[in-house]
CSV table of C-alpha atoms in Angstrom, one decimal:
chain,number,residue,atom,x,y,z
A,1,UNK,CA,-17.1,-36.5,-156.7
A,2,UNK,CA,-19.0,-33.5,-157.9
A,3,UNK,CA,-18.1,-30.2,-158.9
A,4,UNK,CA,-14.9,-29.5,-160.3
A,5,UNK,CA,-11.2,-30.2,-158.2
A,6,UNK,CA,-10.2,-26.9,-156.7
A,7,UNK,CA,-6.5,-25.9,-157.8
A,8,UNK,CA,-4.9,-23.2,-156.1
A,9,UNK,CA,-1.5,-21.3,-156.8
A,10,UNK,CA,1.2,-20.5,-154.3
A,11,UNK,CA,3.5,-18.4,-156.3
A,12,UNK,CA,4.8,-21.1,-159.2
A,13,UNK,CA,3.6,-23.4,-157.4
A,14,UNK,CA,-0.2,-25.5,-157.7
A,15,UNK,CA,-1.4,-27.3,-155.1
A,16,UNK,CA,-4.4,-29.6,-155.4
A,17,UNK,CA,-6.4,-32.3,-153.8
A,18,UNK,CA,-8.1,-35.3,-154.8
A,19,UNK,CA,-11.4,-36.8,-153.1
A,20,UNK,CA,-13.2,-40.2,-153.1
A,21,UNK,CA,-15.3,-40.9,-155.9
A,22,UNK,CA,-13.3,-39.6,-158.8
A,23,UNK,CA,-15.5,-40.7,-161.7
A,24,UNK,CA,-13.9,-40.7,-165.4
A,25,UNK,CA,-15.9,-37.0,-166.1
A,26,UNK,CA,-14.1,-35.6,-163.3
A,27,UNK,CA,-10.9,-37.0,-163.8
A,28,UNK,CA,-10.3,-35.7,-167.6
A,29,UNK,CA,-11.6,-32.7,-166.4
A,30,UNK,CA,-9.6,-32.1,-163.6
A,31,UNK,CA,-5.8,-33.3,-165.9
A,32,UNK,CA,-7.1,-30.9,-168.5
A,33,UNK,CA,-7.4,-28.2,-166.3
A,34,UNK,CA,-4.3,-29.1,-164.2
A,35,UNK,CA,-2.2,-29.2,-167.7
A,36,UNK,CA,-3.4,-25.8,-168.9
A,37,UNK,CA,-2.6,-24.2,-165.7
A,38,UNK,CA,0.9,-25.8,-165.7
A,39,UNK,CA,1.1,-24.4,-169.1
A,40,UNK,CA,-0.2,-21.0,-168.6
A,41,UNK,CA,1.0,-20.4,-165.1
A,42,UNK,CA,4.9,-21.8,-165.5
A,43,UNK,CA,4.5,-23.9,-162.7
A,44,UNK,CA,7.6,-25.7,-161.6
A,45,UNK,CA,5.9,-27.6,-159.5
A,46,UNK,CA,2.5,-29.4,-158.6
A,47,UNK,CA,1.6,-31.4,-155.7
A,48,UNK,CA,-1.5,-33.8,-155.8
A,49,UNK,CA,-2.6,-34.6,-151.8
A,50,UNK,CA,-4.9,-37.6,-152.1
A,51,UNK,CA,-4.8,-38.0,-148.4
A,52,UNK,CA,-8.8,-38.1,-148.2
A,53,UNK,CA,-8.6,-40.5,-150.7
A,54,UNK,CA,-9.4,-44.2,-148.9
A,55,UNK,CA,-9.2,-46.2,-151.7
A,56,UNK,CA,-7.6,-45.9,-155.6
A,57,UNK,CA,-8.2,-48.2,-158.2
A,58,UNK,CA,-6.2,-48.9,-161.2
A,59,UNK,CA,-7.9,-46.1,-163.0
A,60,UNK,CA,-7.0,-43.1,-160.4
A,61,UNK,CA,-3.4,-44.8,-160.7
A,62,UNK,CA,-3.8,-44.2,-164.3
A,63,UNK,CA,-5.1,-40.8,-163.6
A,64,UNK,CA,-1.9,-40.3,-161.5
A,65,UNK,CA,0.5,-41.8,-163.5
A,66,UNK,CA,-0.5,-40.0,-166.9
A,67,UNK,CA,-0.7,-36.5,-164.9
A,68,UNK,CA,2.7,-37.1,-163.5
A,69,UNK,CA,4.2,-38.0,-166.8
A,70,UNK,CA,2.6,-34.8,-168.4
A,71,UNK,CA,3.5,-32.5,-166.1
A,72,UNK,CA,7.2,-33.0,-166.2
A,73,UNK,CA,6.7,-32.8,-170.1
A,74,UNK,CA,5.8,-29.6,-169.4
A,75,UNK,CA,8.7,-28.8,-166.8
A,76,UNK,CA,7.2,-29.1,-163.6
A,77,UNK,CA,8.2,-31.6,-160.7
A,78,UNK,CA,4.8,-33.5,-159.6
A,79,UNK,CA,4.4,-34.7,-156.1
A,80,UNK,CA,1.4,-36.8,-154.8
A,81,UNK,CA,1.5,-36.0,-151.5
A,82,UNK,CA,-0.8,-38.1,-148.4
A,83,UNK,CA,-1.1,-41.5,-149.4
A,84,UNK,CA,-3.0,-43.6,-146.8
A,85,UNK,CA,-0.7,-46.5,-145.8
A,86,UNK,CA,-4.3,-49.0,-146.7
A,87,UNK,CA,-3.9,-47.1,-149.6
A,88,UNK,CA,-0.3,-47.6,-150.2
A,89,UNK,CA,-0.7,-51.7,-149.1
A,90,UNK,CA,-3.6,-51.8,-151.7
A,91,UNK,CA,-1.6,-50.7,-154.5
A,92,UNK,CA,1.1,-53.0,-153.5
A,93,UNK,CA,-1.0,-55.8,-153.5
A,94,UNK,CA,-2.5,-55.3,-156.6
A,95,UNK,CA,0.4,-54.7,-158.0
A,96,UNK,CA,-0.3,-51.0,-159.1
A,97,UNK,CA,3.0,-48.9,-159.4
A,98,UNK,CA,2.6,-45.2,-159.3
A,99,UNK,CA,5.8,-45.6,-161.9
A,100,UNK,CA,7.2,-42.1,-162.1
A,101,UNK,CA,5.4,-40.5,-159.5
A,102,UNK,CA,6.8,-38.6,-156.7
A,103,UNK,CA,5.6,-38.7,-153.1
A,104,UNK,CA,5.7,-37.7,-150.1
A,105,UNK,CA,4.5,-38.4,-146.8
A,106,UNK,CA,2.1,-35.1,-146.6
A,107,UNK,CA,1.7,-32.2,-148.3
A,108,UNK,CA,3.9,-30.1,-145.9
A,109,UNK,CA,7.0,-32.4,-146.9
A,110,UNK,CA,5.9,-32.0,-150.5
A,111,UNK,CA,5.7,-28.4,-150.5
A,112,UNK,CA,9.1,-28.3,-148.3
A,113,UNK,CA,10.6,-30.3,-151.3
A,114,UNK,CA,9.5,-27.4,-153.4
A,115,UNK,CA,11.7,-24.9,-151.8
A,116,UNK,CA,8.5,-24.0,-149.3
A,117,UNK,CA,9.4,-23.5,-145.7
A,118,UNK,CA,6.8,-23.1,-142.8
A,119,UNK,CA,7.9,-20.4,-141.0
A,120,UNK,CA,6.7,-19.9,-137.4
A,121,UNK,CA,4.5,-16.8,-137.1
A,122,UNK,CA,5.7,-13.9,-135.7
A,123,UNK,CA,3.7,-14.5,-132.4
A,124,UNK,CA,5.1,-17.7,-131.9
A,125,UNK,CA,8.2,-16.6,-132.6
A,126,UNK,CA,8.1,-13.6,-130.0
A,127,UNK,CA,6.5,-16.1,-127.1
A,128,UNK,CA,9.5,-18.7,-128.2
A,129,UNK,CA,12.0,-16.1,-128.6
């Protein structure tokens, strides 16, 4: 990965993404950031999407782990949202626990556990309605 990991805010909430290739650079550059802006901001809540990740090793786990365990030091509820179920089998097989980490199936359903709720546009709503 290249570049640094693009966090955006939706009111106190930051929602974030994780790609392939997270080198060790990246990845304390990336928690640093993500802990200040948790800090700064008041988030109450973060969620993670690592759904274009296809394949974590023990040290994005780590990554995970220590960034979960942080953030609620902090006061706000983590969620990795979009785990791969390779992803999910790998972890289980080598015996990897995200151990205090939320997730969820998507982000949608993470942001929905957040108190965010899709509402259908107001088109949509007219042609349903």
């Amino acid at each position: 990965m290249t570049g640094p990991v693009p966090i955006l805010r939706l009111g106190d909430i930051l929602l974030t993404g994780l790609l392939n290739d997270l080198d060790d650079k990246t990845a304390l550059e990336f928690t640093g950031e993500l802990v200040d802006r948790i800090s700064a901001e008041g988030s109450r809540g973060v969620v993670i999407d690592i759904s274009r990740l296809e394949i974590i090793d023990s040290f994005v786990a780590r990554v995970l782990m220590e960034l979960a365990g942080t953030g609620k030091l902090l006061g706000a509820r983590m969620i990795v949202a979009g785990m791969r179920p390779a992803v999910a089998i790998t972890l289980s097989e080598l015996g990897l626990q995200l151990s205090g980490v939320e997730t969820a199936l998507n982000a949608e359903r993470a942001m929905a556990r957040l108190g965010w709720e899709q509402r259908p546009r107001r088109a949509e709503a007219h042609a349903a309605g």
